[in-house]
């Protein structure tokens, strides 16, 4: 942080929420680590990206549409919304797309929460975007700790709701733990909320849950006006770099989000890519297979090394090091980095003793385990 005394008056006059804002901590990039350690081959298992890359049909469609990039997209990207709605079994009027689901999180907070009056509620730890965008707006952000085993006590969360709780964020499956509450529990919680309080269920990883129907409450969208479901193209559809996500909600709420959203935040390439990604069902199925197989294999290997992997419904595993291990989680993270394996330390989530590894392709998972074995030896 810069010394505020030395900042020009212009900068000192910025909003206090901005002056002490701590930006999002992203996973390290392959290029950074390649350069830092002079490595040829670097494997990134830090940001829960798709282990199979970009869907082949998306690559083909992008090549065919790149010549149209000089045109503005349609502001409400109707073809994409229709494709999403069809895939999700909802009416297109319920869908709002954004520059990643991050944008939808941001707009939801801004359309509902009034600074100085309202609060936003989530579990602790949680995906940092809920807190960051609340803070940026100047809205109080409240957190209720998850249980020691990372499960949710939704009664405790309900107890923290008051008349000024504008939104509650629940991530299912959770990041960083991989835990997902059963749909029946979440439904009971959803029905207990005041109808003016928006429940946002962030289902960024829901495709990886088995079976999905036991965990998702998106079939309640027609029944609960205050329910919002978030999904993203960044994980199961392999488009993290193109930035595309969406929310499903009551059509009247969706209408207001469209009114305030920047008109072209979803670009022309992202729209084409999203439509093609939904069509490429082969890629989708292959992704699920790779993640499910890799998840089981990695969990078994981690256990065999004496680590404690947490049960997970997502495309990543949170784990702790073997008991009595002389190395800290941060040491292990750094030793893996030197060897060209990037995983995620969880200090920024308030979990200094845990590590998170994304499910990669088979050879990436193998390389991670081989290197971890050597580091722990
Ligand atoms: C990755 C992730 C997202 C998706 O963010 P995008 O902006 O769509 O890339 C949303 N929520 C959680 C909890 C995530 O982990």
CSV table of C-alpha atoms in Angstrom, one decimal, residues 82-329:
chain,number,residue,atom,x,y,z
A,82,UNK,CA,-32.1,-18.3,-26.0
A,83,UNK,CA,-29.5,-21.0,-26.2
A,84,UNK,CA,-28.8,-20.8,-22.4
A,85,UNK,CA,-32.6,-20.8,-21.6
A,86,UNK,CA,-33.1,-23.8,-23.7
A,87,UNK,CA,-30.2,-25.7,-22.1
A,88,UNK,CA,-31.4,-24.8,-18.6
A,89,UNK,CA,-35.1,-25.3,-19.2
A,90,UNK,CA,-36.1,-21.7,-18.3
A,91,UNK,CA,-37.8,-18.9,-20.2
A,92,UNK,CA,-35.2,-16.6,-21.9
A,93,UNK,CA,-36.7,-13.6,-20.0
A,94,UNK,CA,-35.1,-15.0,-16.9
A,95,UNK,CA,-31.6,-15.0,-18.2
A,96,UNK,CA,-29.1,-12.2,-17.8
A,97,UNK,CA,-25.6,-12.7,-19.3
A,98,UNK,CA,-22.4,-10.9,-18.2
A,99,UNK,CA,-18.7,-10.5,-18.6
A,100,UNK,CA,-18.2,-13.5,-16.4
A,101,UNK,CA,-20.6,-14.3,-13.5
A,102,UNK,CA,-18.4,-11.8,-11.7
A,103,UNK,CA,-20.3,-9.0,-13.5
A,104,UNK,CA,-23.7,-10.5,-12.5
A,105,UNK,CA,-22.5,-10.6,-8.9
A,106,UNK,CA,-21.5,-6.9,-9.1
A,107,UNK,CA,-24.7,-5.8,-10.7
A,108,UNK,CA,-26.9,-7.8,-8.3
A,109,UNK,CA,-25.3,-6.1,-5.3
A,110,UNK,CA,-25.6,-2.6,-6.9
A,111,UNK,CA,-29.3,-3.0,-7.9
A,112,UNK,CA,-30.4,-4.1,-4.5
A,113,UNK,CA,-28.1,-2.9,-1.7
A,114,UNK,CA,-28.2,0.6,-0.4
A,115,UNK,CA,-24.9,1.8,1.2
A,116,UNK,CA,-25.2,2.7,4.8
A,117,UNK,CA,-28.5,0.9,5.2
A,118,UNK,CA,-28.3,-2.6,3.9
A,119,UNK,CA,-26.0,-5.6,4.4
A,120,UNK,CA,-24.8,-8.5,2.3
A,121,UNK,CA,-24.4,-11.9,3.9
A,122,UNK,CA,-22.3,-15.0,3.1
A,123,UNK,CA,-20.4,-17.8,4.7
A,124,UNK,CA,-16.7,-17.5,5.7
A,125,UNK,CA,-14.6,-18.4,3.9
A,126,UNK,CA,-16.3,-17.7,0.6
A,127,UNK,CA,-15.5,-16.6,-3.0
A,128,UNK,CA,-14.0,-13.2,-2.6
A,129,UNK,CA,-16.0,-11.4,-5.3
A,130,UNK,CA,-19.1,-11.1,-3.0
A,131,UNK,CA,-17.0,-9.2,-0.4
A,132,UNK,CA,-15.0,-7.1,-2.8
A,133,UNK,CA,-18.0,-5.7,-4.7
A,134,UNK,CA,-20.0,-5.1,-1.5
A,135,UNK,CA,-17.0,-3.2,-0.2
A,136,UNK,CA,-16.5,-1.2,-3.4
A,137,UNK,CA,-20.1,-0.1,-3.1
A,138,UNK,CA,-19.7,0.8,0.6
A,139,UNK,CA,-22.1,-1.9,1.8
A,140,UNK,CA,-21.6,-3.8,5.0
A,141,UNK,CA,-20.5,-7.4,4.3
A,142,UNK,CA,-21.4,-10.0,7.0
A,143,UNK,CA,-20.1,-13.5,7.3
A,144,UNK,CA,-21.0,-16.6,9.3
A,145,UNK,CA,-18.3,-19.2,9.7
A,146,UNK,CA,-18.7,-22.6,8.0
A,147,UNK,CA,-18.4,-25.6,10.3
A,148,UNK,CA,-15.0,-27.1,11.1
A,149,UNK,CA,-15.6,-29.8,8.3
A,150,UNK,CA,-16.6,-27.0,5.8
A,151,UNK,CA,-20.2,-28.0,5.8
A,152,UNK,CA,-22.9,-25.3,6.1
A,153,UNK,CA,-25.1,-24.7,9.1
A,154,UNK,CA,-27.9,-22.9,7.2
A,155,UNK,CA,-29.8,-22.2,10.4
A,156,UNK,CA,-26.8,-20.1,11.6
A,157,UNK,CA,-26.9,-18.3,8.3
A,158,UNK,CA,-30.6,-17.7,8.6
A,159,UNK,CA,-30.1,-16.3,12.2
A,160,UNK,CA,-27.7,-13.7,10.8
A,161,UNK,CA,-30.4,-12.3,8.4
A,162,UNK,CA,-32.1,-9.1,9.5
A,163,UNK,CA,-34.5,-6.6,8.0
A,164,UNK,CA,-31.6,-4.9,6.2
A,165,UNK,CA,-30.1,-8.0,4.6
A,166,UNK,CA,-30.4,-7.2,0.9
A,167,UNK,CA,-28.7,-10.3,-0.5
A,168,UNK,CA,-27.4,-13.7,0.8
A,169,UNK,CA,-24.7,-15.4,-1.3
A,170,UNK,CA,-24.5,-19.2,-1.0
A,171,UNK,CA,-21.9,-21.0,-3.2
A,172,UNK,CA,-22.9,-24.6,-4.1
A,173,UNK,CA,-20.6,-26.5,-4.6
A,174,UNK,CA,-18.5,-24.3,-2.4
A,175,UNK,CA,-15.2,-22.7,-3.4
A,176,UNK,CA,-12.7,-23.4,-1.9
A,177,UNK,CA,-14.0,-26.6,-0.1
A,178,UNK,CA,-16.0,-28.4,-2.8
A,179,UNK,CA,-18.8,-29.0,-0.3
A,180,UNK,CA,-22.4,-28.9,-1.6
A,181,UNK,CA,-25.5,-28.8,0.6
A,182,UNK,CA,-28.3,-31.1,-0.4
A,183,UNK,CA,-31.1,-29.3,-2.3
A,184,UNK,CA,-33.6,-30.1,0.4
A,185,UNK,CA,-31.6,-28.1,3.0
A,186,UNK,CA,-31.1,-25.2,0.7
A,187,UNK,CA,-34.8,-25.2,-0.2
A,188,UNK,CA,-35.7,-24.9,3.5
A,189,UNK,CA,-33.3,-22.0,3.9
A,190,UNK,CA,-34.6,-20.3,0.8
A,191,UNK,CA,-38.2,-20.5,2.0
A,192,UNK,CA,-37.3,-19.0,5.4
A,193,UNK,CA,-35.9,-15.8,3.9
A,194,UNK,CA,-38.0,-12.5,3.8
A,195,UNK,CA,-39.3,-12.1,0.2
A,196,UNK,CA,-37.4,-8.9,-0.2
A,197,UNK,CA,-34.0,-10.6,0.5
A,198,UNK,CA,-32.4,-12.0,-2.6
A,199,UNK,CA,-30.9,-15.4,-2.3
A,200,UNK,CA,-28.1,-15.8,-4.8
A,201,UNK,CA,-27.0,-19.4,-5.2
A,202,UNK,CA,-23.7,-19.4,-7.1
A,203,UNK,CA,-23.6,-22.7,-9.0
A,204,UNK,CA,-20.3,-22.1,-10.9
A,205,UNK,CA,-19.4,-25.8,-10.2
A,206,UNK,CA,-22.8,-27.4,-10.2
A,207,UNK,CA,-22.3,-29.4,-13.4
A,208,UNK,CA,-19.6,-31.5,-11.6
A,209,UNK,CA,-21.9,-32.5,-8.7
A,210,UNK,CA,-23.2,-36.1,-8.8
A,211,UNK,CA,-26.1,-36.4,-9.1
A,212,UNK,CA,-26.7,-32.7,-10.0
A,213,UNK,CA,-30.5,-32.9,-9.2
A,214,UNK,CA,-29.7,-33.7,-5.6
A,215,UNK,CA,-27.9,-30.4,-5.1
A,216,UNK,CA,-29.3,-27.7,-7.5
A,217,UNK,CA,-32.5,-25.8,-6.5
A,218,UNK,CA,-32.9,-24.2,-9.9
A,219,UNK,CA,-36.2,-25.9,-10.4
A,220,UNK,CA,-37.5,-23.5,-7.7
A,221,UNK,CA,-36.9,-20.5,-9.9
A,222,UNK,CA,-40.6,-20.4,-11.0
A,223,UNK,CA,-41.8,-20.6,-7.4
A,224,UNK,CA,-39.5,-18.3,-5.4
A,225,UNK,CA,-39.4,-14.7,-6.7
A,226,UNK,CA,-36.3,-13.9,-4.7
A,227,UNK,CA,-34.1,-16.8,-5.9
A,228,UNK,CA,-31.2,-16.1,-8.3
A,229,UNK,CA,-29.0,-18.9,-9.7
A,230,UNK,CA,-25.6,-18.0,-11.1
A,231,UNK,CA,-23.7,-20.1,-13.7
A,232,UNK,CA,-20.5,-19.6,-15.7
A,233,UNK,CA,-18.8,-20.6,-18.9
A,234,UNK,CA,-15.4,-20.4,-17.2
A,235,UNK,CA,-15.3,-23.9,-15.8
A,236,UNK,CA,-17.2,-26.8,-17.4
A,237,UNK,CA,-17.4,-25.0,-20.8
A,238,UNK,CA,-13.7,-24.1,-20.9
A,239,UNK,CA,-14.1,-20.4,-21.7
A,240,UNK,CA,-12.5,-18.6,-18.6
A,241,UNK,CA,-10.5,-16.3,-20.9
A,242,UNK,CA,-13.4,-15.2,-22.9
A,243,UNK,CA,-15.4,-14.0,-19.8
A,244,UNK,CA,-19.0,-15.2,-20.0
A,245,UNK,CA,-21.4,-16.0,-17.2
A,246,UNK,CA,-25.1,-15.6,-16.5
A,247,UNK,CA,-27.8,-15.4,-13.8
A,248,UNK,CA,-31.3,-16.9,-13.9
A,249,UNK,CA,-34.0,-15.0,-11.9
A,250,UNK,CA,-37.5,-13.5,-11.9
A,251,UNK,CA,-38.1,-11.8,-15.3
A,252,UNK,CA,-38.9,-8.5,-13.6
A,253,UNK,CA,-35.6,-8.5,-11.7
A,254,UNK,CA,-33.8,-9.6,-14.9
A,255,UNK,CA,-35.3,-6.6,-16.7
A,256,UNK,CA,-33.8,-4.2,-14.2
A,257,UNK,CA,-30.4,-5.8,-14.5
A,258,UNK,CA,-30.5,-5.4,-18.3
A,259,UNK,CA,-31.4,-1.8,-17.9
A,260,UNK,CA,-28.3,-0.9,-15.8
A,261,UNK,CA,-25.8,-3.4,-17.3
A,262,UNK,CA,-23.2,-1.9,-19.6
A,263,UNK,CA,-24.7,-2.5,-23.1
A,264,UNK,CA,-21.8,-4.4,-24.7
A,265,UNK,CA,-20.2,-6.2,-21.7
A,266,UNK,CA,-20.6,-9.5,-23.4
A,267,UNK,CA,-18.6,-9.2,-26.6
A,268,UNK,CA,-19.4,-10.7,-30.0
A,269,UNK,CA,-16.8,-13.5,-29.8
A,270,UNK,CA,-18.0,-14.5,-26.3
A,271,UNK,CA,-21.6,-14.7,-27.6
A,272,UNK,CA,-20.6,-17.0,-30.5
A,273,UNK,CA,-18.4,-19.0,-28.2
A,274,UNK,CA,-21.1,-19.5,-25.6
A,275,UNK,CA,-23.6,-20.7,-28.2
A,276,UNK,CA,-21.1,-23.1,-29.7
A,277,UNK,CA,-20.0,-24.4,-26.3
A,278,UNK,CA,-23.6,-25.3,-25.5
A,279,UNK,CA,-23.9,-27.2,-28.8
A,280,UNK,CA,-20.6,-29.1,-28.2
A,281,UNK,CA,-22.2,-31.8,-26.0
A,282,UNK,CA,-19.3,-34.2,-26.7
A,283,UNK,CA,-16.9,-31.8,-25.1
A,284,UNK,CA,-19.2,-31.3,-22.1
A,285,UNK,CA,-19.5,-35.0,-21.5
A,286,UNK,CA,-15.8,-35.6,-22.0
A,287,UNK,CA,-15.1,-32.8,-19.4
A,288,UNK,CA,-17.4,-34.4,-16.8
A,289,UNK,CA,-15.7,-37.8,-17.4
A,290,UNK,CA,-12.2,-36.3,-17.0
A,291,UNK,CA,-13.2,-34.4,-13.9
A,292,UNK,CA,-15.0,-37.3,-12.2
A,293,UNK,CA,-12.2,-39.8,-13.0
A,294,UNK,CA,-9.4,-37.4,-12.0
A,295,UNK,CA,-11.2,-36.3,-8.9
A,296,UNK,CA,-11.4,-39.9,-7.6
A,297,UNK,CA,-7.9,-40.7,-8.6
A,298,UNK,CA,-6.4,-37.5,-7.0
A,299,UNK,CA,-8.3,-38.0,-3.8
A,300,UNK,CA,-7.0,-41.6,-3.4
A,301,UNK,CA,-3.5,-40.5,-4.2
A,302,UNK,CA,-3.6,-37.6,-1.7
A,303,UNK,CA,-4.9,-40.0,1.0
A,304,UNK,CA,-2.1,-42.5,0.2
A,305,UNK,CA,0.4,-39.7,0.8
A,306,UNK,CA,-1.1,-39.1,4.2
A,307,UNK,CA,-2.9,-35.9,3.2
A,308,UNK,CA,-6.6,-35.2,4.1
A,309,UNK,CA,-8.6,-34.4,0.9
A,310,UNK,CA,-12.1,-33.0,1.7
A,311,UNK,CA,-15.1,-34.6,0.0
A,312,UNK,CA,-15.8,-32.5,-3.1
A,313,UNK,CA,-18.6,-32.0,-5.7
A,314,UNK,CA,-16.5,-29.6,-7.7
A,315,UNK,CA,-13.5,-29.8,-10.2
A,316,UNK,CA,-11.0,-29.2,-7.4
A,317,UNK,CA,-9.9,-30.7,-4.1
A,318,UNK,CA,-9.1,-28.9,-0.8
A,319,UNK,CA,-6.6,-30.8,1.2
A,320,UNK,CA,-4.4,-30.5,4.4
A,321,UNK,CA,-0.9,-31.9,4.7
A,322,UNK,CA,-0.1,-35.0,6.7
A,323,UNK,CA,-0.2,-34.6,10.4
A,324,UNK,CA,3.3,-33.7,11.8
A,325,UNK,CA,4.5,-32.6,8.4
A,326,UNK,CA,7.5,-30.3,9.0
A,327,UNK,CA,6.5,-28.1,6.0
A,328,UNK,CA,3.8,-25.5,6.1
A,329,UNK,CA,1.2,-25.4,3.3
